[in-house]
Amino acid sequence: MKNVTTFLLFLATLALGSCSSSEDGADGSGGSTIAQEIEPAKSFYSNAGTPFKFRLYNYPPTEGNSANNNNHTADIHKIIENNGQISVIGRYSVPAISLQFSGAVLNVNSEFVSPQSSNAVSVPNTNVFDDFEVLDNARLISYNATGGAHGLYGFTGARVNVYNPVFFSGAVSSSANQGYMHTLNDSNFMLSMGLNSNYGKPMLYQYIPSTSSWEGSVVPAMDYVQGSGINIPTTNDASKAGNSDKVFWAWLSYTTTTDNGKINIISYNGSSFSNVTSLDGIGSIGTTFSMEYKHSITIYENPNNLNNPYLVVRRYNTDILDIYKFTGSSIEIVKTGVTLPTAIPVIYGTTRTFKELKFTGNNVYLITGSDKNLYKLSGSTFVVDRPNVTLEGERITAIEGTSSGLLMSVAKTLNTSPQPKTVSDVILIPNN
């Protein structure tokens, strides 16, 4: 995989080189040529009350030469904010030669970055949809799964990939011990509800590098008697939710019938589990006893307090969300019966799909990733927020919550000559 990625980047460099004979300024604030492209955007966003953070290029212009001889595109797929540092996962293309490649730029500290930046890291196209995290503000890793659905059964065949300083694939799981893989203290582990595993119990699997194997143990605080009909676990999700020292694990359960639903959460710090916190009386968590007809649950980061993540339940086969928050000692209701905006099209099946949902301050935002609309929770539904920040033809491709507001990526086409190019601007939507 590394050799294939290197070869693709070599081709990309050849194609990009036809536009420029120099890479000067690829890591800095640039001079007059780049300023001519960036300053109008900075002024536009400033007037809209949304400060400009930086721009992602496929290939930045050369100082003293404003000609753009090839159409290059740069879309931001994901924004990662970690300890005040911003990193992005980008997808790039050169349509004229049908070239597509992906990569990350870590700890952005300038007004523009690109795949040629010194803090850029290549990412195989096959991994761009992985779950990414940046460890210690320095190491980009991702978790790739061959099957499963996030928040439903748990991932199967999970693999951890490390991208820098040297690319390699580490721990690999099997479908017999599927779960959500994470890294704490340089050790890999998985949290598995065991619904499709050899054990059929909530399990902690720890990776043993010397034998390339997984060692499993039942999580006592979550154990249940099979066939008893009491506290039967169903859908689940596990996430660090922005933390570096713990992983949260949330799940839905029921007693006797699925109409007696409960929401639960526990945390693991790499050596021990916390107590389980639960909220009874949430009503139905789906129909029948089949896992395929259950509500799903997802953990979301609370950037204003990493120890108090949000828990979002999507009701089965509907466009309705129920939002909860873990306070550290209890689970409280934030808003139930929230409907997705009807402006979001139904692409597959009968329900609407959104790309990302993020929290910041007292606000909840979501995007589809394919249009210009930023949706903000208002009452019991989402409405378009700040419609004048994005213009027709532009797309909001990624969002990320921070303690001060929402980071948002806007993909736009610049009418450069003789060829246009697509760039992505990252801006901040301040908290109200």
Tab-separated table of C-alpha atoms in Angstrom:
chain	number	residue	atom	x	y	z
A	1	MET	CA	0.000	0.000	0.000
A	2	LYS	CA	2.807	2.378	0.830
A	3	ASN	CA	4.435	1.804	-2.579
A	4	VAL	CA	1.140	2.403	-4.393
A	5	THR	CA	0.557	5.615	-2.445
A	6	THR	CA	4.079	6.837	-3.174
A	7	PHE	CA	3.624	6.154	-6.886
A	8	LEU	CA	0.325	8.077	-6.978
A	9	LEU	CA	1.915	11.027	-5.236
A	10	PHE	CA	4.748	10.899	-7.779
A	11	LEU	CA	2.188	11.147	-10.591
A	12	ALA	CA	0.469	13.986	-8.759
A	13	THR	CA	3.756	15.861	-8.482
A	14	LEU	CA	4.361	15.495	-12.222
A	15	ALA	CA	0.906	16.844	-13.008
A	16	LEU	CA	1.130	19.666	-10.525
A	17	GLY	CA	4.544	20.651	-11.742
A	18	SER	CA	3.066	21.747	-15.067
A	19	CYS	CA	1.446	24.619	-13.230
A	20	SER	CA	4.421	25.842	-11.325
A	21	SER	CA	8.185	25.637	-11.333
A	22	SER	CA	8.464	26.472	-7.658
A	23	GLU	CA	6.941	25.439	-4.323
A	24	ASP	CA	8.109	28.564	-2.506
A	25	GLY	CA	5.600	29.768	0.058
A	26	ALA	CA	3.824	26.438	0.392
A	27	ASP	CA	4.123	26.592	4.172
A	28	GLY	CA	3.919	30.314	4.882
A	29	SER	CA	1.601	33.260	4.583
A	30	GLY	CA	2.772	33.918	1.021
A	31	GLY	CA	3.340	37.105	-0.895
A	32	SER	CA	1.431	39.212	-3.399
A	33	THR	CA	0.249	36.468	-5.783
A	34	ILE	CA	-1.292	34.313	-3.071
A	35	ALA	CA	-2.539	37.383	-1.232
A	36	GLN	CA	-4.476	38.387	-4.340
A	37	GLU	CA	-6.415	35.124	-4.052
A	38	ILE	CA	-6.792	34.926	-0.284
A	39	GLU	CA	-7.392	38.532	0.797
A	40	PRO	CA	-10.813	38.888	-0.913
A	41	ALA	CA	-11.985	35.733	0.863
A	42	LYS	CA	-10.687	36.955	4.221
A	43	SER	CA	-12.514	40.247	3.742
A	44	PHE	CA	-15.746	38.496	2.710
A	45	TYR	CA	-15.754	36.179	5.724
A	46	SER	CA	-14.782	38.967	8.105
A	47	ASN	CA	-17.736	41.064	6.948
A	48	ALA	CA	-19.991	38.040	7.517
A	49	GLY	CA	-18.737	37.682	11.099
A	50	THR	CA	-17.047	34.348	10.375
A	51	PRO	CA	-13.257	34.709	10.715
A	52	PHE	CA	-11.069	33.071	8.052
A	53	LYS	CA	-8.690	30.431	9.442
A	54	PHE	CA	-6.847	29.031	6.412
A	55	ARG	CA	-7.193	27.713	2.854
A	56	LEU	CA	-6.391	24.243	1.529
A	57	TYR	CA	-4.974	24.143	-1.997
A	58	ASN	CA	-4.247	21.167	-4.179
A	59	TYR	CA	-1.297	23.228	-5.373
A	60	PRO	CA	-0.769	26.871	-4.392
A	61	PRO	CA	0.098	29.526	-6.990
A	62	THR	CA	3.698	30.477	-7.598
A	63	GLU	CA	4.734	33.949	-6.535
A	64	GLY	CA	4.879	36.234	-9.527
A	65	ASN	CA	2.868	33.885	-11.755
A	66	SER	CA	-0.916	33.960	-11.448
A	67	ALA	CA	-1.535	31.598	-14.390
A	68	ASN	CA	-3.311	28.356	-13.515
A	69	ASN	CA	-2.637	25.929	-16.351
A	70	ASN	CA	-4.377	22.894	-14.834
A	71	ASN	CA	-7.675	22.484	-13.028
A	72	HIS	CA	-6.791	21.253	-9.533
A	73	THR	CA	-9.326	20.505	-6.791
A	74	ALA	CA	-8.965	20.322	-3.015
A	75	ASP	CA	-11.904	19.261	-0.839
A	76	ILE	CA	-11.669	18.920	2.930
A	77	HIS	CA	-13.274	15.649	3.977
A	78	LYS	CA	-12.729	15.964	7.723
A	79	ILE	CA	-11.597	18.597	10.247
A	80	ILE	CA	-9.951	17.441	13.479
A	81	GLU	CA	-9.465	19.867	16.368
A	82	ASN	CA	-7.239	18.565	19.145
A	83	ASN	CA	-5.920	20.679	22.019
A	84	GLY	CA	-6.377	23.846	19.996
A	85	GLN	CA	-4.562	22.448	16.946
A	86	ILE	CA	-6.447	22.013	13.666
A	87	SER	CA	-5.739	19.194	11.212
A	88	VAL	CA	-7.613	18.272	8.038
A	89	ILE	CA	-8.117	15.228	5.843
A	90	GLY	CA	-8.236	16.325	2.197
A	91	ARG	CA	-9.278	14.766	-1.095
A	92	TYR	CA	-7.554	16.040	-4.219
A	93	SER	CA	-7.942	15.599	-7.951
A	94	VAL	CA	-6.559	16.666	-11.319
A	95	PRO	CA	-9.555	16.006	-13.616
A	96	ALA	CA	-7.572	16.350	-16.857
A	97	ILE	CA	-5.656	13.150	-16.119
A	98	SER	CA	-8.301	11.463	-13.902
A	99	LEU	CA	-5.939	11.619	-10.936
A	100	GLN	CA	-7.345	11.387	-7.419
A	101	PHE	CA	-5.392	11.191	-4.184
A	102	SER	CA	-5.895	11.887	-0.490
A	103	GLY	CA	-3.864	13.216	2.396
A	104	ALA	CA	-3.811	15.064	5.686
A	105	VAL	CA	-2.249	18.299	6.881
A	106	LEU	CA	-1.496	18.260	10.599
A	107	ASN	CA	-1.427	21.192	13.016
A	108	VAL	CA	-2.140	23.931	10.486
A	109	ASN	CA	-0.415	27.178	11.484
A	110	SER	CA	-0.489	29.273	8.314
A	111	GLU	CA	-3.023	30.941	6.037
A	112	PHE	CA	-2.709	28.278	3.365
A	113	VAL	CA	-1.571	24.671	3.173
A	114	SER	CA	-1.386	21.959	0.530
A	115	PRO	CA	-0.114	18.403	-0.043
A	116	GLN	CA	3.312	19.993	-0.568
A	117	SER	CA	3.377	21.483	2.937
A	118	SER	CA	6.009	20.166	5.323
A	119	ASN	CA	3.286	19.037	7.748
A	120	ALA	CA	1.369	17.094	5.076
A	121	VAL	CA	0.906	13.322	5.291
A	122	SER	CA	-0.302	10.994	2.534
A	123	VAL	CA	-3.405	8.855	3.128
A	124	PRO	CA	-4.451	6.008	0.791
A	125	ASN	CA	-7.765	6.652	-0.950
A	126	THR	CA	-9.087	3.415	0.538
A	127	ASN	CA	-8.644	4.807	4.057
A	128	VAL	CA	-10.122	8.278	3.695
A	129	PHE	CA	-13.448	7.193	5.243
A	130	ASP	CA	-11.787	5.637	8.302
A	131	ASP	CA	-12.237	6.921	11.851
A	132	PHE	CA	-9.264	9.282	12.332
A	133	GLU	CA	-7.581	10.730	15.395
A	134	VAL	CA	-4.404	12.689	16.079
A	135	LEU	CA	-2.403	11.412	19.051
A	136	ASP	CA	-0.238	13.819	21.044
A	137	ASN	CA	-0.723	16.499	18.368
A	138	ALA	CA	1.773	14.605	16.239
A	139	ARG	CA	0.695	11.144	15.119
A	140	LEU	CA	-2.167	10.552	12.690
A	141	ILE	CA	-3.852	7.164	12.982
A	142	SER	CA	-7.098	5.692	11.706
A	143	TYR	CA	-9.284	2.674	12.300
A	144	ASN	CA	-10.507	0.862	9.221
A	145	ALA	CA	-13.277	-1.746	9.180
A	146	THR	CA	-14.311	-4.226	6.516
A	147	GLY	CA	-17.936	-4.371	7.612
A	148	GLY	CA	-20.488	-3.384	10.200
A	149	ALA	CA	-22.257	-0.069	10.701
A	150	HIS	CA	-21.170	2.623	13.138
A	151	GLY	CA	-23.418	2.619	16.189
A	152	LEU	CA	-25.129	-0.643	15.271
A	153	TYR	CA	-23.240	-3.906	15.671
A	154	GLY	CA	-19.704	-2.602	15.946
A	155	PHE	CA	-16.976	-2.856	13.374
A	156	THR	CA	-15.750	-6.192	12.016
A	157	GLY	CA	-12.258	-6.923	10.784
A	158	ALA	CA	-10.925	-3.693	12.278
A	159	ARG	CA	-7.377	-2.521	11.550
A	160	VAL	CA	-5.361	0.395	12.903
A	161	ASN	CA	-3.239	2.388	10.436
A	162	VAL	CA	-0.420	4.729	11.486
A	163	TYR	CA	0.486	7.382	8.890
A	164	ASN	CA	3.484	9.181	10.307
A	165	PRO	CA	6.364	9.327	10.817
A	166	VAL	CA	6.271	5.970	8.958
A	167	PHE	CA	3.177	4.352	7.478
A	168	PHE	CA	2.316	0.894	8.762
A	169	SER	CA	-0.719	-1.210	9.638
A	170	GLY	CA	-0.857	-2.477	13.184
A	171	ALA	CA	-3.374	-4.523	15.152
A	172	VAL	CA	-5.943	-6.432	13.099
A	173	SER	CA	-9.100	-8.016	14.512
A	174	SER	CA	-11.348	-10.779	13.236
A	175	SER	CA	-15.122	-11.026	12.996
A	176	ALA	CA	-15.024	-13.376	15.990
A	177	ASN	CA	-14.037	-10.516	18.287
A	178	GLN	CA	-15.528	-7.519	16.530
A	179	GLY	CA	-15.754	-4.184	18.289
A	180	TYR	CA	-14.654	-0.566	18.408
A	181	MET	CA	-10.868	-0.324	18.353
A	182	HIS	CA	-9.012	2.466	20.166
A	183	THR	CA	-5.528	3.359	21.373
A	184	LEU	CA	-4.541	4.416	24.889
A	185	ASN	CA	-0.978	4.524	26.221
A	186	ASP	CA	0.276	3.125	22.889
A	187	SER	CA	-1.817	-0.025	23.368
A	188	ASN	CA	-4.681	-1.150	21.149
A	189	PHE	CA	-7.920	-2.531	22.548
A	190	MET	CA	-11.485	-3.135	21.454
A	191	LEU	CA	-14.806	-2.762	23.202
A	192	SER	CA	-17.253	-5.347	21.903
A	193	MET	CA	-20.865	-5.902	22.853
A	194	GLY	CA	-20.281	-9.498	21.795
A	195	LEU	CA	-23.533	-9.773	19.885
A	196	ASN	CA	-21.823	-11.579	17.002
A	197	SER	CA	-18.708	-12.791	18.803
A	198	ASN	CA	-17.555	-16.108	20.207
A	199	TYR	CA	-18.503	-15.021	23.721
A	200	GLY	CA	-21.871	-13.324	23.305
A	201	LYS	CA	-21.033	-11.015	26.214
A	202	PRO	CA	-19.818	-7.397	26.590
A	203	MET	CA	-16.067	-7.829	26.192
A	204	LEU	CA	-12.779	-5.966	26.488
A	205	TYR	CA	-10.228	-7.260	23.988
A	206	GLN	CA	-6.586	-6.247	24.459
A	207	TYR	CA	-4.080	-6.654	21.652
A	208	ILE	CA	-0.944	-8.708	22.377
A	209	PRO	CA	1.742	-7.583	19.861
A	210	SER	CA	4.110	-10.469	20.606
A	211	THR	CA	1.547	-13.015	19.425
A	212	SER	CA	-0.511	-10.777	17.105
A	213	SER	CA	-3.596	-11.906	18.988
A	214	TRP	CA	-6.418	-10.546	21.133
A	215	GLU	CA	-7.047	-11.456	24.756
A	216	GLY	CA	-10.669	-11.058	25.851
A	217	SER	CA	-12.352	-10.650	29.209
A	218	VAL	CA	-15.976	-10.032	30.184
A	219	VAL	CA	-16.800	-6.522	31.459
A	220	PRO	CA	-18.413	-7.327	34.857
A	221	ALA	CA	-20.308	-4.039	35.174
A	222	MET	CA	-22.101	-4.763	31.882
A	223	ASP	CA	-22.600	-8.516	32.203
A	224	TYR	CA	-26.108	-9.927	31.909
A	225	VAL	CA	-27.821	-13.305	32.053
A	226	GLN	CA	-28.648	-14.470	28.562
A	227	GLY	CA	-32.302	-15.392	28.189
A	228	SER	CA	-33.312	-13.532	31.358
A	229	GLY	CA	-34.903	-10.637	29.499
A	230	ILE	CA	-33.258	-8.195	31.928
A	231	ASN	CA	-31.039	-5.342	30.690
A	232	ILE	CA	-30.485	-6.947	27.299
A	233	PRO	CA	-27.963	-4.806	25.345
A	234	THR	CA	-28.626	-3.843	21.737
A	235	THR	CA	-27.027	-1.117	19.624
A	236	ASN	CA	-23.907	0.577	20.960
A	237	ASP	CA	-21.118	3.032	20.194
A	238	ALA	CA	-17.675	3.738	21.634
A	239	SER	CA	-15.688	6.959	21.250
A	240	LYS	CA	-12.994	9.012	22.940
A	241	ALA	CA	-15.196	12.053	22.245
A	242	GLY	CA	-12.122	14.297	22.211
A	243	ASN	CA	-10.445	12.800	25.276
A	244	SER	CA	-6.898	11.449	25.327
A	245	ASP	CA	-7.187	9.417	28.543
A	246	LYS	CA	-10.483	7.540	28.241
A	247	VAL	CA	-13.048	6.011	25.929
A	248	PHE	CA	-16.802	6.290	26.459
A	249	TRP	CA	-19.043	3.337	25.634
A	250	ALA	CA	-22.799	3.879	25.333
A	251	TRP	CA	-25.562	1.411	24.532
A	252	LEU	CA	-29.311	0.910	24.474
A	253	SER	CA	-30.881	-1.933	26.442
A	254	TYR	CA	-34.321	-3.194	27.384
A	255	THR	CA	-36.057	-5.366	29.969
A	256	THR	CA	-38.793	-7.853	28.995
A	257	THR	CA	-39.875	-5.928	25.869
A	258	THR	CA	-38.299	-3.296	23.646
A	259	ASP	CA	-40.860	-0.780	24.913
A	260	ASN	CA	-38.946	-0.681	28.220
A	261	GLY	CA	-35.845	1.014	26.898
A	262	LYS	CA	-32.817	2.301	28.771
A	263	ILE	CA	-29.763	4.338	27.767
A	264	ASN	CA	-26.427	3.503	29.405
A	265	ILE	CA	-22.838	4.751	29.431
A	266	ILE	CA	-19.524	3.602	30.906
A	267	SER	CA	-15.909	4.713	30.412
A	268	TYR	CA	-12.581	2.888	30.196
A	269	ASN	CA	-9.225	4.543	30.996
A	270	GLY	CA	-6.911	1.856	29.684
A	271	SER	CA	-6.810	-0.132	32.908
A	272	SER	CA	-10.259	-0.064	34.548
A	273	PHE	CA	-13.911	0.693	33.893
A	274	SER	CA	-16.081	3.275	35.614
A	275	ASN	CA	-19.493	2.467	37.039
A	276	VAL	CA	-22.414	2.252	34.638
A	277	THR	CA	-24.708	5.292	34.481
A	278	SER	CA	-28.214	4.680	33.121
A	279	LEU	CA	-31.435	6.497	32.310
A	280	ASP	CA	-34.619	4.427	32.511
A	281	GLY	CA	-37.976	5.202	30.988
A	282	ILE	CA	-36.879	6.368	27.539
A	283	GLY	CA	-39.657	4.352	25.906
A	284	SER	CA	-39.315	2.100	22.893
A	285	ILE	CA	-35.870	1.422	21.447
A	286	GLY	CA	-37.172	-0.326	18.337
A	287	THR	CA	-39.456	-3.097	17.193
A	288	THR	CA	-39.196	-6.867	17.743
A	289	PHE	CA	-36.124	-8.482	19.240
A	290	SER	CA	-34.075	-8.416	16.035
A	291	MET	CA	-31.033	-6.135	16.054
A	292	GLU	CA	-31.928	-4.920	12.574
A	293	TYR	CA	-34.975	-3.059	13.869
A	294	LYS	CA	-33.448	-1.146	16.758
A	295	HIS	CA	-32.755	2.538	17.283
A	296	SER	CA	-29.079	3.462	16.902
A	297	ILE	CA	-26.951	5.433	19.361
A	298	THR	CA	-23.904	7.616	18.666
A	299	ILE	CA	-21.554	9.434	21.051
A	300	TYR	CA	-20.644	13.029	20.157
A	301	GLU	CA	-17.897	15.209	21.568
A	302	ASN	CA	-18.849	18.089	23.844
A	303	PRO	CA	-15.988	20.546	23.147
A	304	ASN	CA	-17.014	22.712	26.094
A	305	ASN	CA	-16.546	19.799	28.519
A	306	LEU	CA	-14.925	16.648	27.181
A	307	ASN	CA	-16.113	14.656	30.198
A	308	ASN	CA	-19.766	15.341	29.342
A	309	PRO	CA	-20.361	13.874	25.868
A	310	TYR	CA	-23.667	14.017	24.040
A	311	LEU	CA	-25.583	10.837	23.213
A	312	VAL	CA	-27.804	10.936	20.134
A	313	VAL	CA	-30.389	8.239	19.473
A	314	ARG	CA	-31.817	7.945	15.982
A	315	ARG	CA	-35.158	6.184	15.966
A	316	TYR	CA	-35.288	3.205	13.658
A	317	ASN	CA	-36.373	3.937	10.072
A	318	THR	CA	-37.300	7.551	10.865
A	319	ASP	CA	-35.817	11.047	10.608
A	320	ILE	CA	-36.223	11.624	14.350
A	321	LEU	CA	-33.377	12.173	16.830
A	322	ASP	CA	-33.360	12.163	20.632
A	323	ILE	CA	-30.480	14.084	22.235
A	324	TYR	CA	-29.075	13.339	25.713
A	325	LYS	CA	-26.013	14.461	27.674
A	326	PHE	CA	-23.867	12.599	30.177
A	327	THR	CA	-23.195	14.925	33.133
A	328	GLY	CA	-20.627	12.690	34.810
A	329	SER	CA	-23.118	11.305	37.313
A	330	SER	CA	-26.357	11.089	35.324
A	331	ILE	CA	-27.816	11.163	31.822
A	332	GLU	CA	-30.054	14.146	31.179
A	333	ILE	CA	-32.492	14.827	28.370
A	334	VAL	CA	-31.457	17.698	26.096
A	335	LYS	CA	-34.150	17.422	23.428
A	336	THR	CA	-36.302	14.551	22.185
A	337	GLY	CA	-38.341	14.294	19.009
A	338	VAL	CA	-35.968	16.379	16.878
A	339	THR	CA	-36.757	16.021	13.166
A	340	LEU	CA	-34.239	16.295	10.357
A	341	PRO	CA	-34.873	19.119	7.870
A	342	THR	CA	-37.105	18.167	4.953
A	343	ALA	CA	-34.707	20.040	2.649
A	344	ILE	CA	-32.305	17.102	2.961
A	345	PRO	CA	-33.118	14.712	0.102
A	346	VAL	CA	-33.851	11.019	0.551
A	347	ILE	CA	-31.140	9.305	-1.489
A	348	TYR	CA	-31.385	5.705	-0.327
A	349	GLY	CA	-34.377	3.960	1.217
A	350	THR	CA	-36.896	6.135	3.046
A	351	THR	CA	-34.785	8.175	5.485
A	352	ARG	CA	-32.593	11.262	5.164
A	353	THR	CA	-28.829	11.091	5.488
A	354	PHE	CA	-26.506	13.746	6.892
A	355	LYS	CA	-22.699	13.730	6.808
A	356	GLU	CA	-21.846	15.290	10.160
A	357	LEU	CA	-23.551	16.501	13.321
A	358	LYS	CA	-21.559	18.636	15.787
A	359	PHE	CA	-22.068	20.391	19.120
A	360	THR	CA	-20.539	23.649	20.357
A	361	GLY	CA	-21.708	25.933	23.154
A	362	ASN	CA	-25.496	25.629	23.239
A	363	ASN	CA	-25.696	24.972	19.507
A	364	VAL	CA	-26.174	21.835	17.430
A	365	TYR	CA	-25.244	21.861	13.732
A	366	LEU	CA	-25.394	19.405	10.866
A	367	ILE	CA	-24.448	19.290	7.188
A	368	THR	CA	-25.132	16.975	4.260
A	369	GLY	CA	-21.649	17.506	2.827
A	370	SER	CA	-23.044	18.027	-0.666
A	371	ASP	CA	-24.698	21.462	-0.602
A	372	LYS	CA	-24.187	25.020	0.672
A	373	ASN	CA	-26.443	24.742	3.708
A	374	LEU	CA	-25.402	24.810	7.349
A	375	TYR	CA	-28.290	23.557	9.489
A	376	LYS	CA	-28.711	24.650	13.106
A	377	LEU	CA	-31.079	23.184	15.686
A	378	SER	CA	-33.970	25.532	16.401
A	379	GLY	CA	-36.812	24.218	18.511
A	380	SER	CA	-37.558	20.693	17.363
A	381	THR	CA	-35.988	20.834	13.916
A	382	PHE	CA	-33.017	22.212	12.007
A	383	VAL	CA	-33.090	25.438	10.021
A	384	VAL	CA	-30.585	26.942	7.590
A	385	ASP	CA	-28.115	29.155	9.470
A	386	ARG	CA	-26.008	31.977	7.993
A	387	PRO	CA	-27.176	31.428	4.396
A	388	ASN	CA	-25.091	34.339	3.090
A	389	VAL	CA	-21.756	32.843	4.172
A	390	THR	CA	-21.821	30.356	1.291
A	391	LEU	CA	-22.649	31.271	-2.299
A	392	GLU	CA	-24.424	29.282	-4.996
A	393	GLY	CA	-22.182	26.542	-6.313
A	394	GLU	CA	-20.199	26.306	-3.079
A	395	ARG	CA	-20.362	23.330	-0.715
A	396	ILE	CA	-19.918	22.896	3.025
A	397	THR	CA	-17.855	19.716	3.180
A	398	ALA	CA	-16.878	19.345	6.856
A	399	ILE	CA	-17.571	20.818	10.303
A	400	GLU	CA	-15.942	20.456	13.715
A	401	GLY	CA	-17.063	21.747	17.103
A	402	THR	CA	-14.624	23.675	19.294
A	403	SER	CA	-14.969	25.466	22.620
A	404	SER	CA	-15.207	28.825	20.820
A	405	GLY	CA	-17.424	27.899	17.901
A	406	LEU	CA	-17.849	25.757	14.807
A	407	LEU	CA	-15.061	25.209	12.287
A	408	MET	CA	-16.511	24.878	8.795
A	409	SER	CA	-14.958	24.012	5.431
A	410	VAL	CA	-16.296	25.735	2.314
A	411	ALA	CA	-15.286	24.269	-1.068
A	412	LYS	CA	-15.357	26.892	-3.796
A	413	THR	CA	-14.203	27.242	-7.382
A	414	LEU	CA	-11.934	30.173	-8.215
A	415	ASN	CA	-12.242	31.583	-11.723
A	416	THR	CA	-8.514	31.643	-12.335
A	417	SER	CA	-7.081	31.733	-15.855
A	418	PRO	CA	-6.727	29.868	-18.098
A	419	GLN	CA	-8.160	27.069	-15.902
A	420	PRO	CA	-10.349	27.277	-12.775
A	421	LYS	CA	-9.393	25.547	-9.533
A	422	THR	CA	-11.255	24.383	-6.453
A	423	VAL	CA	-10.005	25.277	-2.974
A	424	SER	CA	-11.396	24.795	0.525
A	425	ASP	CA	-11.591	27.613	3.067
A	426	VAL	CA	-11.844	26.851	6.778
A	427	ILE	CA	-13.735	29.496	8.752
A	428	LEU	CA	-15.070	29.832	12.296
A	429	ILE	CA	-18.743	30.276	13.194
A	430	PRO	CA	-18.437	31.885	16.667
A	431	ASN	CA	-20.695	30.704	19.469
A	432	ASN	CA	-23.616	33.010	20.167
